[in-house]
Amino acid sequence: TAEPLPPGLLDDASRMSATPVADLVHVRDQVDLKEAMERANREQRPVAVAGGQLSMGAQSMVADGIVLDMTGYALVRYKPDREVLVAGAGARWREVLAEADRYGRSPSIAPCMADATVGGTLSANAYGWQVGKPPLSAGVRELLVMLADGAFWRCSREQNAELFSAVLGGFGLFAVIVEATLDTVANRACRIETELLP
């Protein structure tokens, strides 16, 4: 286990990018988000967004800035009428998978890392583990995001489509992902076959 960092320093999972930050805000809800963004604007500080901090190379930190730790914003709920999951940006994929499974469903595309957060994975437009499937963004129906001015926007392929495209894979540069609405598919039993090759 790595040694704890001194106060005022933040690092990603690499433990190679220790960065001095002004504050780490533990976000639990939209009020926390709005207040943190208002403070950043008032103090003229840059903002970075962090989840599992698996996007290494200091993308989830900013020197002397305010870092939004989204892991406390981890709601996950299934909406049977639309067959979608709504997940907070800080929800881990293991939590998303467990909630979907309660209804015999799974996200239509899921990443291979169960500890990654929904917001972080979508910010990186990570690939899924399913062979022949497109990246994770193909399974996103809608996003709730917050812009730099503190305004909340809904975006999708039909509504605010340019923002939707910019945020997916945008590493938090265009907006903070707050919630994602994910397509689901019915679970099905699979059999794994392996073949050892020389």
Coordinates of C-alpha atoms in Angstrom, one line a residue, residues 8-177:
G8 CA -2.5 19.7 -0.3
L9 CA -1.1 17.0 -2.7
L10 CA -3.2 14.8 -4.9
D11 CA -2.0 11.9 -7.1
D12 CA -3.6 9.5 -9.6
A13 CA -3.4 5.7 -9.6
S14 CA 0.2 5.9 -11.0
R15 CA 1.6 7.5 -7.9
M16 CA 3.9 9.3 -10.2
S17 CA 2.1 12.6 -10.7
A18 CA 1.8 14.2 -7.2
T19 CA 0.3 17.7 -7.8
P20 CA -0.3 20.5 -5.3
V21 CA -4.0 21.5 -5.4
A22 CA -6.0 24.2 -3.7
D23 CA -8.8 21.9 -2.6
L24 CA -10.4 18.5 -3.1
V25 CA -14.2 18.8 -3.0
H26 CA -16.1 15.6 -2.2
V27 CA -19.2 15.9 -4.3
R28 CA -22.4 14.3 -3.0
D29 CA -25.0 16.1 -5.1
Q30 CA -25.7 18.8 -7.6
V31 CA -25.6 21.5 -4.8
D32 CA -22.0 20.6 -4.0
L33 CA -21.1 20.7 -7.6
K34 CA -22.7 24.1 -8.2
E35 CA -21.1 25.6 -5.0
A36 CA -17.7 24.3 -6.0
M37 CA -17.9 25.8 -9.5
E38 CA -19.1 29.1 -8.1
R39 CA -16.1 29.1 -5.8
A40 CA -13.7 28.3 -8.6
N41 CA -15.1 31.1 -10.7
R42 CA -15.0 33.5 -7.7
E43 CA -11.4 32.6 -6.9
Q44 CA -10.5 32.3 -10.6
R45 CA -9.2 28.8 -10.1
P46 CA -9.1 26.0 -12.7
V47 CA -11.2 22.9 -12.1
A48 CA -10.4 19.2 -12.7
V49 CA -12.7 16.3 -12.3
A50 CA -11.7 13.0 -10.6
G51 CA -13.3 9.7 -10.0
G52 CA -11.2 6.5 -9.7
Q53 CA -8.2 8.5 -10.9
L54 CA -7.4 5.8 -13.4
S55 CA -6.8 8.3 -16.2
M56 CA -3.2 8.6 -15.4
G57 CA -0.7 11.4 -16.4
A58 CA -2.3 14.1 -14.2
Q59 CA -5.5 14.5 -16.2
S60 CA -7.6 14.2 -13.0
M61 CA -5.7 17.0 -11.3
V62 CA -4.8 20.6 -11.8
A63 CA -2.1 22.6 -10.0
D64 CA -3.5 25.1 -7.5
G65 CA -7.0 24.3 -8.7
I66 CA -10.1 22.8 -7.3
V67 CA -10.5 19.1 -7.9
L68 CA -14.0 17.6 -7.9
D69 CA -14.0 14.1 -6.4
M70 CA -17.2 12.6 -7.9
T71 CA -17.0 9.3 -6.1
G72 CA -19.7 10.4 -3.6
Y73 CA -22.2 11.1 -6.4
A74 CA -22.8 7.4 -7.0
L75 CA -26.6 6.9 -7.4
V76 CA -27.7 4.0 -9.7
R77 CA -31.3 3.3 -10.6
Y78 CA -33.0 1.2 -13.2
K79 CA -36.0 2.7 -15.1
P80 CA -38.0 -0.3 -16.4
D81 CA -40.3 1.8 -18.5
R82 CA -37.4 2.8 -20.7
E83 CA -35.1 -0.1 -20.0
V84 CA -32.2 2.3 -19.1
L85 CA -30.0 2.8 -16.1
V86 CA -29.3 6.3 -14.7
A87 CA -25.9 6.4 -13.0
G88 CA -24.2 9.2 -11.2
A89 CA -20.7 10.1 -12.5
G90 CA -19.1 8.7 -9.4
A91 CA -20.8 5.3 -9.5
R92 CA -18.4 2.4 -10.0
W93 CA -19.2 0.0 -12.8
R94 CA -19.5 -2.9 -10.3
E95 CA -22.4 -1.0 -8.7
V96 CA -24.0 -0.4 -12.2
L97 CA -23.7 -4.1 -13.1
A98 CA -25.2 -5.2 -9.7
E99 CA -28.2 -2.9 -10.0
A100 CA -28.9 -3.9 -13.6
D101 CA -28.5 -7.6 -12.7
R102 CA -31.3 -7.3 -10.1
Y103 CA -33.6 -6.8 -13.1
G104 CA -32.0 -9.4 -15.4
R105 CA -30.3 -6.7 -17.4
S106 CA -26.8 -5.4 -18.2
P107 CA -25.4 -2.2 -19.7
S108 CA -25.4 -2.7 -23.5
I109 CA -21.6 -1.9 -23.5
A110 CA -19.5 -2.1 -20.3
P111 CA -15.8 -1.5 -19.7
C112 CA -13.5 -4.2 -18.5
M113 CA -12.6 -2.4 -15.3
A114 CA -15.3 -2.7 -12.6
D115 CA -13.6 -0.2 -10.3
A116 CA -13.6 2.7 -12.8
T117 CA -16.3 5.3 -12.4
V118 CA -19.0 6.0 -15.0
G119 CA -18.1 9.6 -15.5
G120 CA -14.4 8.9 -15.8
T121 CA -14.9 6.1 -18.3
L122 CA -17.2 8.1 -20.5
S123 CA -14.9 11.1 -20.3
A124 CA -12.2 8.9 -21.8
N125 CA -14.7 7.2 -24.1
A126 CA -13.1 3.9 -23.0
Y127 CA -13.6 0.7 -25.0
G128 CA -15.8 -2.1 -23.7
W129 CA -14.7 -5.7 -23.4
Q130 CA -17.2 -7.1 -25.9
V131 CA -15.6 -8.2 -29.2
G132 CA -17.0 -6.4 -32.2
K133 CA -18.7 -3.7 -30.2
P134 CA -18.1 0.1 -30.5
P135 CA -16.6 2.2 -27.6
L136 CA -18.6 2.8 -24.5
S137 CA -20.2 6.0 -25.8
A138 CA -22.4 4.0 -28.1
G139 CA -24.3 2.7 -25.1
V140 CA -25.0 6.2 -23.7
R141 CA -28.5 7.5 -24.3
E142 CA -28.3 10.9 -22.5
L143 CA -26.0 12.9 -20.2
L144 CA -26.7 15.5 -17.5
V145 CA -23.6 17.8 -17.5
M146 CA -22.6 21.0 -15.7
L147 CA -20.8 23.7 -17.6
A148 CA -18.2 26.1 -16.3
D149 CA -20.8 28.7 -15.5
G150 CA -22.6 26.3 -13.1
A151 CA -25.5 25.6 -15.5
F152 CA -26.8 22.1 -15.8
W153 CA -27.6 20.8 -19.3
R154 CA -29.1 17.7 -20.7
C155 CA -27.6 16.4 -23.9
S156 CA -28.0 13.5 -26.2
R157 CA -27.7 12.6 -29.9
E158 CA -30.9 14.6 -30.5
Q159 CA -30.7 17.4 -27.9
N160 CA -27.6 19.6 -27.6
A161 CA -25.8 17.0 -29.8
E162 CA -22.6 19.0 -30.3
L163 CA -22.1 19.2 -26.5
F164 CA -22.9 15.5 -26.2
S165 CA -20.2 14.6 -28.7
A166 CA -17.7 16.9 -27.1
V167 CA -18.2 15.6 -23.6
L168 CA -17.9 11.9 -24.5
G169 CA -14.1 11.5 -24.7
G170 CA -13.5 15.1 -23.7
F171 CA -11.7 14.3 -20.5
G172 CA -13.7 17.0 -18.6
L173 CA -12.6 19.8 -20.8
F174 CA -16.1 20.8 -22.0
A175 CA -18.3 20.0 -19.1
V176 CA -18.5 17.9 -15.9
I177 CA -20.5 14.7 -16.4

